[in-house]
Amino acid sequence: MTRFAVRTEDVWKVYPQEPEPVQAVRGLTLEVESGDFVAMAGPSGSGKTTVLNLLGGLTDATKGRIWIGDEELTGMSERERARLRLDRIGFVFQAYNLLPVLTALENAEFTLLLRGVPREERHARVHALFREIGMEGLADRRPGRLSGGQQQRVAVARAVVGDPALVLADEPTANLDSATSDALLDTMERLNREHGSTFVFSTHDPRVMERARRLITLVDGQIESDERRAPARADLPAP
Amino acid sequence: MRAFVLLRLAARSVGRNARRSILTAAAMVIGLALLIFSRALSDGGHEQWIESAVRMGSGHVAIQAPRYLETGKIEHRLERDQLGRAVEAIEALDPELGVVAWAPRLSVSGLASSAASALPVRVEGVDPEREATFSQFEGELRDGRYLEPDDGLHAFVGVELARRLDLEVGNRFVLTAQTASGEVEGQLVRVAGTFRTAVSELDEGLIHVPIETVRAWLGATGSATTVAILVDPSMRTDEVVDALSVSLESDPDIRVLGWRESTPDLDSAVRIDDYGDYIFHIILFAIIALAILNAVLISVLGRRREFGILRAMGLTGFETGVVVFVEGLLLTAASGVVGMVLGFAITWGFFRDGLDFSGLMSSEMSFSGSIIDPVIVPFFQLRQVLVSVYFILVIGSLASLYPALRASRLDPADAMKFEQ
């Protein structure tokens, strides 16, 4: 069993484009420890979202290798990657995260449903999470009747409910006001601390960067800086 | 479990944009209802043509000597023993096959002569009692009466023929024809009544005479040229032909024909009319297919981000395509049921007594020996309705395939870039 939630080795992502191919990610080598709370910052176009898509198996690397836990993602078939995403990766996107035809409860339990978890267990886990993140009483609402912050909390619940090895969050606070952002970050920090979920964010938001225990800065598809600010896990001693 | 999740997602998505779903469904519902209505009307019209033609012609099923259809000559007739076997075979048929009437006929071409003129005619020797229920010429009576069982030298004459021969009820005239032995013999008969159909060939050239009179006149005792059989419903014609063919197969000099064989002109007319309907149906199907394709494709293009999320959650591209395909199928199936009910409701509710086209056509119109009734009564054939529903389902499925393919091939990372 590896201590890393995710590892990459010389990963490149090149988009074939005229007149010249675009190198979105250039030789990324990275190790993220299990239970870490990592922020990836950088200007627009620095490759943050592409890195998250690569780590989540949503797009193929042009070159290099990626492991999620001890499973190598690169070289997997589409079906295997779908299974890996379902079992080991949770996603939180910037906005419009939820399936509009499902209620908050149904959205949050979606991955459990796909995994074939029995109804009682699904509901118990989702309701427990909803209590933790202050979503009690809103389980039966469809996304259209939830605020942006509430929707993001449901998305976070969906991402962590299956105890994934890795939660990838692409600018989760970008469309939220500061109070809602703080509340969402509190929720994610608590889930990280209490459930041991590994979070990797892409962000422009200083509040996210402040709370990250590790801050990686990307520029032009490469790591410009990698700053460890606190132990990877809250239960470990400071470096 | 996954299949259930996909089905639930598809069902919810259909209900999500109710207005778009209803508009798409409306295209299919109206299309199917129109299809069922037009098919029922067309089949009703054909049934009327067939009914009219077979009653005045040789029935839904005709038993004849093998060459009679080609020659129409008395030498190619059923002799007494063959006629007896044919009648035995008819009477032994399973009542479930729907034989409602049969009548022997001894027909010959000849000449009708009066003091005024001499004209070519078709003389049919008929059993007055059986013929009354068969060809129902009584209903076309213009003057006098139809033949009766005790009649001997009586004739029932087309009104136009009577006019040309300057005959009235009670007048006598002479029929001349070649007999079974090849001689030319005359027969004096008296006009019992006249008839008018909308079929000019009949009004101008057909004469009914009691069959025993014709047999005696032509030296063809106990024989007939045709045994005509009526079947209800007419769709069972082929079954009756098959059953009689099996019963009579031991005699190579007896031939059993369905109306399509014995009345090829009518068969062609029905087929040509059917082809016209099929072209209309193809156009209708194409319109319906485009409506479904348009609606489902727009729905897919507007939900790219949603499909990206589904992929991120762990669905494969194939499963995402299945969601879209099932959406199309659900919409089609629901529309199929509603369209079928609406089609029945419109056809049966408003037009069960027939649709009157008398404003568009003359009240007396005919072709191929068939009277065209301006009031067409719709006729449902379960098979046709099922075929229509089947085609709508196939069209709906095919039209959903392309959007499903598009959804399955979406790149999840690209799909996530789209704002909703």
XYZ file of C-alpha atoms in Angstrom, chain B residues 165-415:
251
model
C -82.677 -3.005 -76.724
C -85.815 -0.947 -76.106
C -87.066 -3.455 -73.541
C -89.388 -3.020 -70.593
C -90.423 -5.391 -67.840
C -92.493 -8.186 -69.410
C -90.975 -7.816 -72.900
C -89.378 -10.807 -74.546
C -86.028 -10.999 -76.263
C -83.674 -13.677 -77.574
C -80.312 -14.762 -76.179
C -77.938 -16.534 -78.549
C -74.714 -18.323 -77.510
C -72.495 -21.265 -78.317
C -73.613 -24.389 -76.493
C -71.477 -27.030 -74.781
C -71.524 -29.066 -77.987
C -70.305 -26.133 -80.076
C -73.626 -25.368 -81.745
C -75.153 -21.888 -81.687
C -78.521 -21.929 -79.981
C -81.075 -19.273 -79.130
C -83.208 -18.931 -76.013
C -86.273 -16.757 -75.631
C -86.555 -15.032 -72.251
C -88.763 -12.372 -70.697
C -87.584 -9.311 -68.729
C -88.410 -9.809 -65.023
C -86.677 -6.677 -63.855
C -83.924 -4.189 -64.544
C -81.011 -2.989 -62.378
C -78.667 -0.059 -62.289
C -75.250 -0.248 -60.645
C -72.554 2.377 -60.941
C -70.552 -0.079 -63.075
C -71.309 0.705 -66.708
C -69.963 -2.676 -67.927
C -72.658 -4.389 -65.856
C -75.481 -1.982 -66.680
C -74.728 -2.282 -70.379
C -73.960 -5.961 -70.697
C -74.984 -8.296 -67.869
C -78.041 -10.531 -67.783
C -78.990 -12.915 -64.968
C -81.061 -15.941 -65.997
C -81.996 -18.927 -63.764
C -79.139 -21.441 -63.912
C -81.391 -24.377 -64.792
C -82.658 -22.458 -67.867
C -79.083 -21.772 -69.009
C -78.027 -25.398 -68.374
C -80.909 -26.665 -70.493
C -80.326 -24.068 -73.218
C -76.569 -24.759 -73.483
C -76.722 -28.514 -72.948
C -74.630 -28.323 -69.790
C -76.814 -30.197 -67.348
C -75.693 -30.042 -63.718
C -72.565 -28.008 -64.495
C -71.254 -24.547 -63.628
C -68.380 -22.394 -64.785
C -67.743 -20.927 -61.341
C -68.644 -21.504 -57.748
C -68.255 -18.087 -56.129
C -67.645 -17.848 -52.375
C -67.935 -14.868 -50.019
C -65.662 -14.664 -46.988
C -66.054 -12.390 -43.986
C -63.634 -10.923 -43.110
C -61.996 -10.815 -46.498
C -58.559 -11.124 -44.868
C -59.320 -14.832 -44.432
C -59.506 -15.335 -48.200
C -56.090 -16.967 -48.400
C -56.962 -19.386 -45.598
C -60.137 -20.425 -47.408
C -58.217 -20.829 -50.684
C -55.642 -23.000 -48.918
C -58.278 -25.143 -47.186
C -60.236 -25.712 -50.397
C -57.090 -26.367 -52.412
C -56.137 -29.092 -49.952
C -59.645 -30.616 -50.074
C -59.782 -30.568 -53.861
C -56.149 -31.303 -54.696
C -56.997 -34.838 -55.835
C -58.828 -33.416 -58.870
C -56.439 -31.595 -61.236
C -59.396 -30.267 -63.227
C -60.567 -28.058 -60.357
C -58.795 -24.832 -59.555
C -59.294 -22.624 -56.470
C -58.579 -18.914 -56.913
C -58.476 -15.990 -54.515
C -59.892 -12.652 -55.625
C -56.413 -11.297 -56.327
C -56.008 -14.003 -58.985
C -59.522 -13.974 -60.332
C -59.755 -10.153 -60.409
C -56.218 -9.029 -61.262
C -57.305 -5.499 -62.220
C -58.692 -4.914 -58.752
C -55.594 -6.409 -57.179
C -53.440 -3.979 -59.180
C -55.651 -1.040 -58.209
C -55.367 -1.912 -54.498
C -51.615 -2.348 -54.784
C -51.143 0.965 -56.619
C -53.255 2.740 -54.005
C -51.184 1.052 -51.284
C -47.967 2.266 -52.895
C -49.345 5.812 -52.837
C -50.066 5.380 -49.149
C -46.591 4.022 -48.515
C -45.021 7.098 -50.116
C -47.166 9.301 -47.874
C -46.121 7.194 -44.878
C -42.436 7.464 -45.770
C -42.738 11.255 -45.931
C -44.560 11.228 -42.598
C -41.905 8.979 -41.048
C -39.149 11.254 -42.347
C -40.810 14.300 -40.769
C -41.255 12.470 -37.473
C -37.652 11.230 -37.548
C -36.355 14.751 -38.133
C -38.494 16.107 -35.296
C -37.104 13.527 -32.878
C -33.545 13.911 -34.132
C -33.750 17.682 -33.811
C -35.195 17.645 -30.299
C -32.889 14.975 -28.875
C -29.794 16.438 -30.542
C -30.503 19.943 -29.240
C -31.057 18.419 -25.833
C -27.681 16.650 -26.036
C -25.803 19.724 -27.234
C -27.280 21.777 -24.403
C -26.278 19.262 -21.754
C -22.625 18.673 -22.550
C -21.486 19.751 -19.116
C -24.017 17.410 -17.523
C -22.618 14.527 -19.543
C -19.116 15.570 -18.497
C -20.205 15.324 -14.850
C -21.695 11.881 -15.470
C -18.377 10.750 -16.936
C -16.502 12.242 -13.982
C -18.823 10.358 -11.633
C -17.827 7.066 -13.216
C -20.145 6.474 -16.159
C -18.527 5.231 -19.362
C -19.088 6.956 -22.695
C -21.282 4.040 -23.730
C -23.449 4.409 -20.627
C -23.802 8.143 -21.235
C -24.969 7.324 -24.772
C -27.400 4.783 -23.351
C -28.996 7.486 -21.178
C -29.639 9.611 -24.273
C -30.838 6.656 -26.317
C -33.241 5.552 -23.583
C -34.559 9.130 -23.368
C -35.441 8.919 -27.059
C -36.945 5.464 -26.594
C -39.084 6.526 -23.636
C -40.327 9.551 -25.533
C -41.090 7.382 -28.548
C -42.807 4.641 -26.549
C -44.991 7.115 -24.657
C -45.826 8.901 -27.891
C -46.584 5.550 -29.528
C -49.152 4.654 -26.892
C -50.778 8.096 -26.901
C -50.686 8.278 -30.708
C -52.343 4.879 -31.022
C -55.097 5.831 -28.574
C -55.584 9.177 -30.323
C -55.628 7.489 -33.732
C -58.322 5.064 -32.570
C -60.244 7.815 -30.818
C -60.299 10.116 -33.844
C -61.065 7.368 -36.319
C -63.632 5.569 -34.233
C -65.030 8.557 -32.372
C -65.621 10.854 -35.320
C -65.679 8.671 -38.405
C -67.044 5.287 -37.379
C -70.002 5.817 -39.734
C -67.724 6.775 -42.564
C -66.150 9.834 -44.081
C -68.310 11.338 -46.808
C -66.382 12.280 -49.959
C -69.515 12.807 -52.044
C -68.591 16.474 -52.414
C -65.426 15.440 -54.197
C -66.736 12.672 -56.452
C -69.791 11.631 -58.340
C -72.187 9.442 -56.429
C -71.783 6.753 -59.079
C -68.156 6.041 -59.704
C -66.530 2.747 -60.559
C -63.383 1.072 -61.748
C -62.240 -2.502 -62.277
C -65.815 -3.699 -61.877
C -66.006 -2.148 -58.470
C -68.418 0.536 -57.268
C -66.691 3.373 -55.422
C -68.862 4.420 -52.530
C -68.255 8.086 -51.700
C -68.720 7.280 -48.004
C -65.617 5.441 -46.833
C -65.915 3.595 -43.552
C -62.555 3.194 -41.769
C -61.451 -0.378 -41.246
C -58.928 -1.304 -38.572
C -56.578 -4.159 -39.171
C -54.685 -5.030 -36.011
C -51.687 -5.983 -38.109
C -51.605 -2.577 -39.807
C -51.896 -0.743 -36.479
C -49.077 -2.823 -35.010
C -46.963 -2.219 -38.109
C -47.530 1.548 -37.765
C -46.569 1.494 -34.072
C -43.574 -0.715 -34.857
C -42.349 1.706 -37.507
C -42.773 4.684 -35.193
C -40.722 2.861 -32.551
C -38.055 1.965 -35.102
C -37.961 5.542 -36.412
C -37.766 6.915 -32.854
C -34.953 4.516 -32.016
C -33.000 5.298 -35.166
C -33.437 9.035 -34.691
C -32.126 8.712 -31.116
C -29.038 6.787 -32.200
C -27.094 9.730 -33.579
C -27.557 11.994 -30.537
C -26.675 8.995 -28.328
C -23.521 8.472 -30.352
C -22.641 12.152 -29.990
C -23.138 11.962 -26.236
C -21.058 8.797 -25.943
C -18.164 10.355 -27.840
C -18.019 13.609 -25.886
C -14.613 14.227 -24.398
C -15.369 14.669 -20.682
C -12.666 17.299 -20.190
C -13.984 19.290 -23.158
C -17.568 18.827 -22.010
